[in-house]
Amino acid sequence: MPALSYLNPTPGSPWDTYLAQVDQVTPHLGKLARWVETLKHPKRALIVDIPIEMDNGDVAHFEGYRVQHNLSRGPGKGGVRYHPAVTLEEVLALSAWMTIKNAAVNIPYGGAKGGIRVDPKLLSLNELEKLTRRYTSEISIIIGPTKDIPAPDVNTNPQTMAWMMDTFSALQGGTVTGVVTGKPVELGGSLGRVRATGRGVYLTAREAAKTMGMPLEGAKVAVQGFGNVGSIAAELMAQAHAVVVAVQDHSGSLANPAGINIPTLIQHVRSCGGIAGFTEAEAIDEESFWGVDCDIMIPAALEGQVDGPRAQRIKARLLVEGANGPVNREADQILLERGITVVPDVIANAGGVVVSYFEWVQDFSSFFWSEDEINLRLESIQLGAFRDIQQRALALSVPLRTAAYVIACQRVLQAREVRGLYP
Ligand code: GLU
């Protein structure tokens, strides 16, 4: 394994992208720039070994991580992902983006992220439960409702959170619902949490389109990723009479200029595990997806999906980042030069963590809100934050991403400054 230095990222990696984003914003930070190195040094990173007994009797070891990037504004907050490509460097970048995201929408958290390098599709339910419980027990020394609060991310879900909450509670000797969010509603979870990220993506896309004078009705939309974020954003777009002309996931790519029927596609994915084999659209190849004729492109899969060549081919006028870090450094510059508006991840996909915040607040008071109340409060925070960022972008003549980073980094570094250094 090559030595990892925080200031020596793998070129083109998410952490490299993040460090460049911080450099871009530094000239706008005034006196707070004195503290900017804070954002390049994660506060704490834990690597854990997760040994479990597999169903066939073998003992397998998995590597897991929990990184607390910054805790200046409050406890760490961010998801846990299960994926074969998870590395410490990736989790580092994802935790840093949580710091920026939580500050950009002004919820009282720092940033954290966790992950296990595993292909969850190869594990039985029993093995997944063991993996989750052992991981929780290993990271229990640094998580807790006032320390760091995990949540779902790629390939984790409410069931994963139930096992985490149960394991942490068993270790503490009492019920601790607020240690994780994204739990099942039966267990202190919040109504509206599962759909919150996709809903937030839709709300932000709608608002951005409005300011560009682009009516959603009839707008052609392409969505990459058809999991919890992409499928719900696509569904809400279709309900608003936008036309979802192309969808791509791990199993294939589909196009239908007349519009793909999203509820039917969701049913298909439920039974087949992916969009491949759906007959009411034409199967296209992976690269053609990026050049499809559309007005709005929503990458909602993994980081680094939009690289330079893909950025050159995108036909949309508006790109809304449903995933974390889907556009790499080079592509970001190309999209800017091509005049394509990019709504950055740290605002576009913040709906999930915003409703996680509502869940955590509800758990503390053991008093639960209606779904309407949650959706209304989500809309007010999400659109309020988006409008602030738009105004800042106009005032500074910078892209939306830089404006979001200016607002977020100022909040984090102001907290850093008033807290002071100890000792
Ligand atoms: N994993 C989600 C994200 O990347 C949600 C995190 C949370 O709710 O803490 O924003």
Short mmCIF file of C-alpha atoms and ligand atoms in Angstrom, two decimals:
data_model
loop_
_atom_site.label_atom_id
_atom_site.label_comp_id
_atom_site.label_asym_id
_atom_site.label_seq_id
_atom_site.Cartn_x
_atom_site.Cartn_y
_atom_site.Cartn_z
CA MET A 1 0.00 0.00 0.00
CA PRO A 2 1.53 3.40 -0.96
CA ALA A 3 2.08 5.74 2.00
CA LEU A 4 -0.84 8.14 2.37
CA SER A 5 0.00 11.73 3.10
CA TYR A 6 -2.93 14.09 3.48
CA LEU A 7 -1.15 16.70 1.38
CA ASN A 8 -0.01 14.26 -1.28
CA PRO A 9 -3.20 12.95 -2.86
CA THR A 10 -3.38 10.39 -5.64
CA PRO A 11 -3.72 12.56 -8.78
CA GLY A 12 -7.32 12.70 -10.02
CA SER A 13 -8.68 11.08 -6.83
CA PRO A 14 -11.61 12.52 -4.86
CA TRP A 15 -9.22 13.79 -2.15
CA ASP A 16 -7.17 15.54 -4.87
CA THR A 17 -10.39 17.12 -6.16
CA TYR A 18 -11.33 18.24 -2.65
CA LEU A 19 -7.91 19.81 -1.92
CA ALA A 20 -8.13 21.75 -5.20
CA GLN A 21 -11.60 22.97 -4.23
CA VAL A 22 -10.21 24.30 -0.94
CA ASP A 23 -7.37 26.07 -2.78
CA GLN A 24 -9.87 27.68 -5.13
CA VAL A 25 -11.81 29.17 -2.26
CA THR A 26 -8.88 30.36 -0.14
CA PRO A 27 -8.49 33.78 -1.87
CA HIS A 28 -12.10 34.56 -0.84
CA LEU A 29 -11.63 33.80 2.85
CA GLY A 30 -9.91 37.02 3.97
CA LYS A 31 -8.40 36.78 7.44
CA LEU A 32 -9.97 33.36 7.98
CA ALA A 33 -7.48 32.01 5.43
CA ARG A 34 -5.12 31.78 8.41
CA TRP A 35 -7.06 28.68 9.48
CA VAL A 36 -7.51 27.08 6.06
CA GLU A 37 -4.98 24.28 6.66
CA THR A 38 -7.52 22.90 9.16
CA LEU A 39 -9.64 21.85 6.20
CA LYS A 40 -6.77 19.87 4.66
CA HIS A 41 -6.03 17.88 7.82
CA PRO A 42 -8.68 15.42 8.96
CA LYS A 43 -9.17 15.48 12.71
CA ARG A 44 -9.21 11.73 13.22
CA ALA A 45 -9.13 8.57 11.07
CA LEU A 46 -9.76 5.08 12.39
CA ILE A 47 -8.91 1.91 10.43
CA VAL A 48 -10.51 -1.26 11.76
CA ASP A 49 -10.19 -4.95 11.05
CA ILE A 50 -13.55 -6.71 10.83
CA PRO A 51 -13.23 -10.49 11.13
CA ILE A 52 -16.44 -12.48 10.67
CA GLU A 53 -17.30 -16.13 10.42
CA MET A 54 -18.86 -16.75 7.01
CA ASP A 55 -21.81 -19.11 6.46
CA ASN A 56 -19.43 -21.82 5.16
CA GLY A 57 -17.36 -21.73 8.38
CA ASP A 58 -14.39 -19.75 6.96
CA VAL A 59 -13.14 -16.65 8.78
CA ALA A 60 -12.96 -13.59 6.50
CA HIS A 61 -11.34 -10.23 7.29
CA PHE A 62 -12.68 -6.93 5.95
CA GLU A 63 -11.14 -3.48 6.28
CA GLY A 64 -13.32 -0.66 7.59
CA TYR A 65 -12.86 3.05 8.23
CA ARG A 66 -14.42 5.95 10.08
CA VAL A 67 -12.96 9.37 9.41
CA GLN A 68 -13.95 12.46 11.37
CA HIS A 69 -12.77 15.23 9.10
CA ASN A 70 -13.81 18.23 11.16
CA LEU A 71 -15.71 18.67 14.42
CA SER A 72 -15.54 22.47 14.78
CA ARG A 73 -19.28 23.06 14.31
CA GLY A 74 -20.60 20.01 16.14
CA PRO A 75 -20.46 16.21 16.19
CA GLY A 76 -19.30 14.34 13.09
CA LYS A 77 -22.06 13.40 10.64
CA GLY A 78 -22.03 11.34 7.48
CA GLY A 79 -22.89 7.98 6.01
CA VAL A 80 -21.29 4.55 5.90
CA ARG A 81 -20.78 2.87 2.52
CA TYR A 82 -20.18 -0.76 1.63
CA HIS A 83 -18.36 -1.04 -1.68
CA PRO A 84 -15.45 -3.05 -3.14
CA ALA A 85 -13.68 0.20 -4.14
CA VAL A 86 -13.70 1.82 -0.67
CA THR A 87 -10.27 3.08 0.46
CA LEU A 88 -9.10 5.30 3.29
CA GLU A 89 -8.34 8.07 0.80
CA GLU A 90 -11.86 7.89 -0.63
CA VAL A 91 -13.46 8.00 2.83
CA LEU A 92 -11.22 10.97 3.66
CA ALA A 93 -12.64 12.93 0.72
CA LEU A 94 -16.21 11.89 1.46
CA SER A 95 -15.83 12.98 5.11
CA ALA A 96 -14.45 16.37 4.02
CA TRP A 97 -17.38 16.87 1.63
CA MET A 98 -19.70 16.21 4.61
CA THR A 99 -17.97 19.04 6.54
CA ILE A 100 -18.63 21.39 3.63
CA LYS A 101 -22.18 20.12 3.05
CA ASN A 102 -23.29 20.38 6.69
CA ALA A 103 -21.91 23.91 6.88
CA ALA A 104 -23.35 24.91 3.48
CA VAL A 105 -26.89 24.11 4.67
CA ASN A 106 -26.06 25.36 8.17
CA ILE A 107 -26.89 22.30 10.25
CA PRO A 108 -24.90 21.97 13.48
CA TYR A 109 -22.48 19.21 12.54
CA GLY A 110 -18.92 18.64 11.55
CA GLY A 111 -18.16 16.12 8.81
CA ALA A 112 -17.45 12.39 8.98
CA LYS A 113 -17.77 9.30 6.81
CA GLY A 114 -17.27 5.58 7.11
CA GLY A 115 -16.92 2.62 4.85
CA ILE A 116 -16.07 -1.04 4.49
CA ARG A 117 -14.24 -2.50 1.49
CA VAL A 118 -16.67 -5.29 0.64
CA ASP A 119 -18.99 -6.32 -2.15
CA PRO A 120 -22.22 -6.63 -0.16
CA LYS A 121 -23.89 -8.50 -3.06
CA LEU A 122 -21.62 -11.47 -2.30
CA LEU A 123 -22.68 -11.69 1.36
CA SER A 124 -25.76 -13.38 2.83
CA LEU A 125 -28.07 -11.37 5.10
CA ASN A 126 -26.60 -13.19 8.08
CA GLU A 127 -23.04 -12.30 7.02
CA LEU A 128 -24.02 -8.67 6.42
CA GLU A 129 -25.50 -8.47 9.90
CA LYS A 130 -22.31 -9.86 11.45
CA LEU A 131 -20.17 -7.46 9.38
CA THR A 132 -22.26 -4.47 10.44
CA ARG A 133 -22.34 -5.40 14.12
CA ARG A 134 -18.59 -6.04 14.32
CA TYR A 135 -17.84 -2.80 12.45
CA THR A 136 -20.11 -0.87 14.84
CA SER A 137 -18.43 -2.42 17.84
CA GLU A 138 -14.97 -1.50 16.45
CA ILE A 139 -15.91 2.14 15.80
CA SER A 140 -18.03 2.46 18.97
CA ILE A 141 -15.05 4.12 20.67
CA ILE A 142 -15.49 7.23 18.54
CA ILE A 143 -19.22 7.40 17.64
CA GLY A 144 -22.25 8.49 19.71
CA PRO A 145 -25.11 11.03 19.56
CA THR A 146 -22.85 13.92 20.64
CA LYS A 147 -19.65 12.61 19.00
CA ASP A 148 -20.32 11.27 15.52
CA ILE A 149 -23.57 10.03 13.99
CA PRO A 150 -23.39 7.59 11.03
CA ALA A 151 -26.19 7.16 8.46
CA PRO A 152 -26.82 5.22 5.24
CA ASP A 153 -24.78 5.78 2.08
CA VAL A 154 -24.04 3.59 -0.97
CA ASN A 155 -25.27 -0.01 -0.32
CA THR A 156 -26.40 0.59 3.26
CA ASN A 157 -30.00 1.16 4.33
CA PRO A 158 -32.43 1.40 7.29
CA GLN A 159 -31.80 -2.27 8.20
CA THR A 160 -28.05 -1.58 8.42
CA MET A 161 -28.80 1.36 10.74
CA ALA A 162 -31.08 -0.82 12.91
CA TRP A 163 -28.21 -3.29 13.46
CA MET A 164 -25.82 -0.41 14.23
CA MET A 165 -28.22 1.17 16.70
CA ASP A 166 -28.90 -2.18 18.37
CA THR A 167 -25.20 -3.04 18.69
CA PHE A 168 -24.27 0.39 20.06
CA SER A 169 -27.20 0.26 22.52
CA ALA A 170 -26.16 -3.21 23.72
CA LEU A 171 -22.62 -1.94 24.34
CA GLN A 172 -23.92 1.11 26.24
CA GLY A 173 -26.45 -0.90 28.26
CA GLY A 174 -29.45 1.24 27.23
CA THR A 175 -31.38 2.43 24.19
CA VAL A 176 -29.42 5.03 22.19
CA THR A 177 -31.54 5.86 19.15
CA GLY A 178 -29.61 9.06 18.30
CA VAL A 179 -26.32 7.28 17.53
CA VAL A 180 -27.32 6.76 13.88
CA THR A 181 -29.90 8.28 11.53
CA GLY A 182 -31.71 6.76 8.60
CA LYS A 183 -33.17 4.11 10.95
CA PRO A 184 -36.46 2.33 10.32
CA VAL A 185 -39.42 4.43 11.47
CA GLU A 186 -40.28 1.70 14.04
CA LEU A 187 -36.97 2.44 15.77
CA GLY A 188 -36.85 6.22 16.05
CA GLY A 189 -36.34 6.82 12.33
CA SER A 190 -37.90 9.84 10.67
CA LEU A 191 -40.71 9.89 8.16
CA GLY A 192 -39.47 11.14 4.81
CA ARG A 193 -35.80 10.19 5.44
CA VAL A 194 -35.55 7.47 2.79
CA ARG A 195 -36.76 9.78 0.01
CA ALA A 196 -35.09 12.94 1.35
CA THR A 197 -31.91 12.96 -0.77
CA GLY A 198 -33.78 12.38 -4.03
CA ARG A 199 -36.40 14.95 -3.02
CA GLY A 200 -33.67 17.52 -2.27
CA VAL A 201 -32.04 16.87 -5.65
CA TYR A 202 -35.38 17.42 -7.36
CA LEU A 203 -36.14 20.61 -5.39
CA THR A 204 -32.72 22.10 -6.16
CA ALA A 205 -32.92 21.15 -9.84
CA ARG A 206 -36.39 22.74 -10.06
CA GLU A 207 -35.16 25.96 -8.45
CA ALA A 208 -32.02 26.12 -10.60
CA ALA A 209 -34.04 25.49 -13.78
CA LYS A 210 -36.45 28.24 -12.76
CA THR A 211 -33.68 30.82 -12.41
CA MET A 212 -32.34 29.77 -15.82
CA GLY A 213 -35.79 30.32 -17.34
CA MET A 214 -36.12 26.62 -18.13
CA PRO A 215 -39.59 25.19 -17.44
CA LEU A 216 -39.46 21.70 -15.89
CA GLU A 217 -42.51 20.71 -17.87
CA GLY A 218 -41.14 19.09 -21.02
CA ALA A 219 -37.49 19.44 -19.93
CA LYS A 220 -35.42 16.42 -21.02
CA VAL A 221 -33.61 14.79 -18.10
CA ALA A 222 -30.85 12.14 -17.97
CA VAL A 223 -30.13 10.37 -14.69
CA GLN A 224 -27.01 8.31 -13.90
CA GLY A 225 -27.53 5.95 -10.97
CA PHE A 226 -30.91 4.45 -10.17
CA GLY A 227 -30.54 3.75 -6.46
CA ASN A 228 -32.07 5.64 -3.58
CA VAL A 229 -31.08 9.05 -4.96
CA GLY A 230 -31.42 8.71 -8.75
CA SER A 231 -34.67 6.75 -8.83
CA ILE A 232 -36.49 9.14 -6.50
CA ALA A 233 -35.16 12.26 -8.22
CA ALA A 234 -36.28 10.74 -11.56
CA GLU A 235 -39.70 9.90 -10.16
CA LEU A 236 -40.26 13.43 -8.83
CA MET A 237 -39.00 14.92 -12.10
CA ALA A 238 -41.47 12.79 -14.06
CA GLN A 239 -44.28 13.81 -11.68
CA ALA A 240 -43.40 17.43 -12.47
CA HIS A 241 -43.88 16.55 -16.19
CA ALA A 242 -40.20 16.57 -17.07
CA VAL A 243 -39.29 13.83 -19.59
CA VAL A 244 -36.70 11.34 -18.34
CA VAL A 245 -35.03 10.47 -21.64
CA ALA A 246 -32.07 8.39 -20.38
CA VAL A 247 -31.07 6.36 -17.32
CA GLN A 248 -27.84 4.53 -16.54
CA ASP A 249 -26.90 2.21 -13.70
CA HIS A 250 -24.30 -0.51 -12.94
CA SER A 251 -26.20 -2.94 -15.19
CA GLY A 252 -26.64 -0.84 -18.33
CA SER A 253 -27.88 2.33 -20.06
CA LEU A 254 -31.32 3.09 -21.48
CA ALA A 255 -32.75 5.83 -23.68
CA ASN A 256 -36.20 6.74 -24.88
CA PRO A 257 -36.67 10.23 -26.37
CA ALA A 258 -40.41 9.98 -25.66
CA GLY A 259 -39.73 9.45 -21.95
CA ILE A 260 -39.05 6.41 -19.79
CA ASN A 261 -41.91 5.35 -17.54
CA ILE A 262 -40.20 5.75 -14.15
CA PRO A 263 -42.68 3.90 -11.86
CA THR A 264 -42.52 0.90 -14.24
CA LEU A 265 -38.71 1.06 -14.30
CA ILE A 266 -38.63 1.17 -10.48
CA GLN A 267 -40.78 -1.99 -10.42
CA HIS A 268 -38.40 -3.64 -12.92
CA VAL A 269 -35.34 -2.76 -10.79
CA ARG A 270 -37.06 -4.15 -7.69
CA SER A 271 -37.47 -7.52 -9.33
CA CYS A 272 -34.30 -7.68 -11.49
CA GLY A 273 -31.74 -5.76 -9.41
CA GLY A 274 -30.86 -3.29 -12.21
CA ILE A 275 -32.25 -1.44 -15.22
CA ALA A 276 -30.86 -3.95 -17.78
CA GLY A 277 -33.53 -5.94 -19.57
CA PHE A 278 -36.16 -3.17 -19.39
CA THR A 279 -37.96 -3.40 -22.70
CA GLU A 280 -39.79 -0.04 -22.85
CA ALA A 281 -36.56 1.83 -23.76
CA GLU A 282 -33.65 1.24 -26.06
CA ALA A 283 -30.44 -0.17 -24.58
CA ILE A 284 -27.55 2.17 -25.44
CA ASP A 285 -23.84 1.85 -24.73
CA GLU A 286 -22.24 3.36 -21.65
CA GLU A 287 -20.52 6.30 -23.37
CA SER A 288 -23.53 7.26 -25.56
CA PHE A 289 -25.44 7.96 -22.35
CA TRP A 290 -23.24 11.03 -21.69
CA GLY A 291 -23.93 12.50 -25.13
CA VAL A 292 -27.69 12.01 -25.03
CA ASP A 293 -29.84 14.98 -26.06
CA CYS A 294 -31.07 16.48 -22.75
CA ASP A 295 -31.51 19.73 -20.80
CA ILE A 296 -30.71 18.47 -17.29
CA MET A 297 -28.09 15.85 -16.38
CA ILE A 298 -28.20 14.31 -12.90
CA PRO A 299 -25.17 12.13 -12.03
CA ALA A 300 -26.39 10.27 -8.93
CA ALA A 301 -24.05 7.26 -8.73
CA LEU A 302 -20.43 7.41 -7.54
CA GLU A 303 -17.67 10.01 -7.49
CA GLY A 304 -15.49 10.81 -10.51
CA GLN A 305 -18.03 9.63 -13.10
CA VAL A 306 -17.86 12.79 -15.19
CA ASP A 307 -14.30 13.07 -16.50
CA GLY A 308 -12.89 15.38 -19.17
CA PRO A 309 -14.07 13.50 -22.29
CA ARG A 310 -17.56 12.98 -20.84
CA ALA A 311 -17.79 16.65 -19.84
CA GLN A 312 -17.05 17.55 -23.47
CA ARG A 313 -19.96 15.42 -24.68
CA ILE A 314 -22.68 16.48 -22.22
CA LYS A 315 -25.48 18.34 -24.02
CA ALA A 316 -27.38 19.53 -20.93
CA ARG A 317 -27.44 23.20 -19.87
CA LEU A 318 -27.78 22.24 -16.22
CA LEU A 319 -25.95 19.52 -14.27
CA VAL A 320 -27.16 18.71 -10.75
CA GLU A 321 -24.84 16.58 -8.63
CA GLY A 322 -26.92 13.90 -6.91
CA ALA A 323 -23.82 11.86 -6.02
CA ASN A 324 -20.92 13.07 -3.91
CA GLY A 325 -18.07 14.31 -6.12
CA PRO A 326 -19.37 12.99 -9.48
CA VAL A 327 -17.48 15.65 -11.49
CA ASN A 328 -13.68 15.47 -11.36
CA ARG A 329 -11.35 18.47 -11.40
CA GLU A 330 -10.72 18.52 -15.13
CA ALA A 331 -14.41 18.04 -15.98
CA ASP A 332 -15.46 20.86 -13.65
CA GLN A 333 -13.24 23.28 -15.58
CA ILE A 334 -14.56 22.03 -18.94
CA LEU A 335 -18.20 22.39 -17.86
CA LEU A 336 -17.44 25.92 -16.67
CA GLU A 337 -15.83 26.85 -19.98
CA ARG A 338 -18.76 25.34 -21.87
CA GLY A 339 -21.22 27.50 -19.89
CA ILE A 340 -23.00 24.52 -18.30
CA THR A 341 -24.41 25.41 -14.87
CA VAL A 342 -23.29 22.94 -12.19
CA VAL A 343 -25.25 22.73 -8.93
CA PRO A 344 -22.68 21.22 -6.56
CA ASP A 345 -23.23 18.09 -4.50
CA VAL A 346 -22.75 19.89 -1.19
CA ILE A 347 -26.04 21.66 -1.77
CA ALA A 348 -27.87 19.49 -4.34
CA ASN A 349 -27.73 16.25 -2.35
CA ALA A 350 -27.93 17.73 1.16
CA GLY A 351 -31.58 16.69 1.60
CA GLY A 352 -30.59 13.36 3.15
CA VAL A 353 -28.43 14.80 5.87
CA VAL A 354 -30.94 17.59 6.51
CA VAL A 355 -33.64 15.04 7.31
CA SER A 356 -31.02 13.07 9.28
CA TYR A 357 -30.69 16.21 11.38
CA PHE A 358 -34.48 16.26 11.88
CA GLU A 359 -34.31 12.59 12.91
CA TRP A 360 -31.57 13.28 15.47
CA VAL A 361 -33.56 16.20 16.92
CA GLN A 362 -36.72 14.05 17.09
CA ASP A 363 -34.78 11.25 18.81
CA PHE A 364 -33.46 13.66 21.48
CA SER A 365 -36.96 14.85 22.30
CA SER A 366 -38.68 11.49 21.60
CA PHE A 367 -41.35 13.51 19.83
CA PHE A 368 -41.99 12.79 16.18
CA TRP A 369 -43.16 15.08 13.39
CA SER A 370 -45.54 14.44 10.50
CA GLU A 371 -44.20 13.76 7.01
CA ASP A 372 -45.73 17.01 5.75
CA GLU A 373 -43.91 18.96 8.42
CA ILE A 374 -40.64 17.25 7.52
CA ASN A 375 -41.00 17.89 3.80
CA LEU A 376 -41.90 21.53 4.40
CA ARG A 377 -38.91 22.11 6.67
CA LEU A 378 -36.65 20.28 4.21
CA GLU A 379 -37.83 22.49 1.37
CA SER A 380 -37.29 25.64 3.39
CA ILE A 381 -33.70 24.72 4.40
CA GLN A 382 -32.74 23.32 0.99
CA LEU A 383 -34.08 26.22 -1.07
CA GLY A 384 -32.95 28.84 1.46
CA ALA A 385 -29.40 27.51 1.29
CA PHE A 386 -29.51 27.30 -2.51
CA ARG A 387 -30.68 30.91 -2.83
CA ASP A 388 -27.92 32.13 -0.45
CA ILE A 389 -25.36 30.34 -2.59
CA GLN A 390 -26.78 31.78 -5.79
CA GLN A 391 -26.62 35.30 -4.35
CA ARG A 392 -23.05 34.80 -3.18
CA ALA A 393 -22.07 33.44 -6.61
CA LEU A 394 -23.51 36.55 -8.26
CA ALA A 395 -21.87 38.91 -5.76
CA LEU A 396 -18.43 37.31 -6.16
CA SER A 397 -18.79 36.42 -9.88
CA VAL A 398 -17.82 32.82 -9.16
CA PRO A 399 -19.43 29.44 -9.99
CA LEU A 400 -22.00 27.99 -7.58
CA ARG A 401 -19.47 25.47 -6.21
CA THR A 402 -17.00 28.19 -5.22
CA ALA A 403 -19.82 30.20 -3.63
CA ALA A 404 -21.00 27.15 -1.64
CA TYR A 405 -17.43 26.56 -0.45
CA VAL A 406 -16.99 30.23 0.51
CA ILE A 407 -20.13 30.14 2.68
CA ALA A 408 -19.32 26.73 4.18
CA CYS A 409 -15.61 27.33 4.81
CA GLN A 410 -16.36 30.67 6.45
CA ARG A 411 -18.78 28.95 8.84
CA VAL A 412 -16.32 26.16 9.68
CA LEU A 413 -13.34 28.46 10.11
CA GLN A 414 -15.28 31.04 12.13
CA ALA A 415 -16.21 28.23 14.54
CA ARG A 416 -12.58 27.09 14.53
CA GLU A 417 -11.43 30.61 15.37
CA VAL A 418 -13.85 31.30 18.21
CA ARG A 419 -13.25 27.89 19.76
CA GLY A 420 -9.51 28.54 19.66
CA LEU A 421 -6.73 26.02 19.94
CA TYR A 422 -6.32 23.83 23.01
CA PRO A 423 -3.97 23.76 24.83
N1 GLU B 1 -24.82 9.61 3.01
C1 GLU B 1 -25.57 10.81 2.87
C2 GLU B 1 -24.70 11.93 2.31
O1 GLU B 1 -23.72 11.68 1.67
C3 GLU B 1 -26.32 11.19 4.15
C4 GLU B 1 -25.46 11.39 5.36
C5 GLU B 1 -26.25 11.55 6.66
O2 GLU B 1 -27.46 11.55 6.63
O3 GLU B 1 -25.58 11.68 7.68
O4 GLU B 1 -25.00 13.08 2.44
#
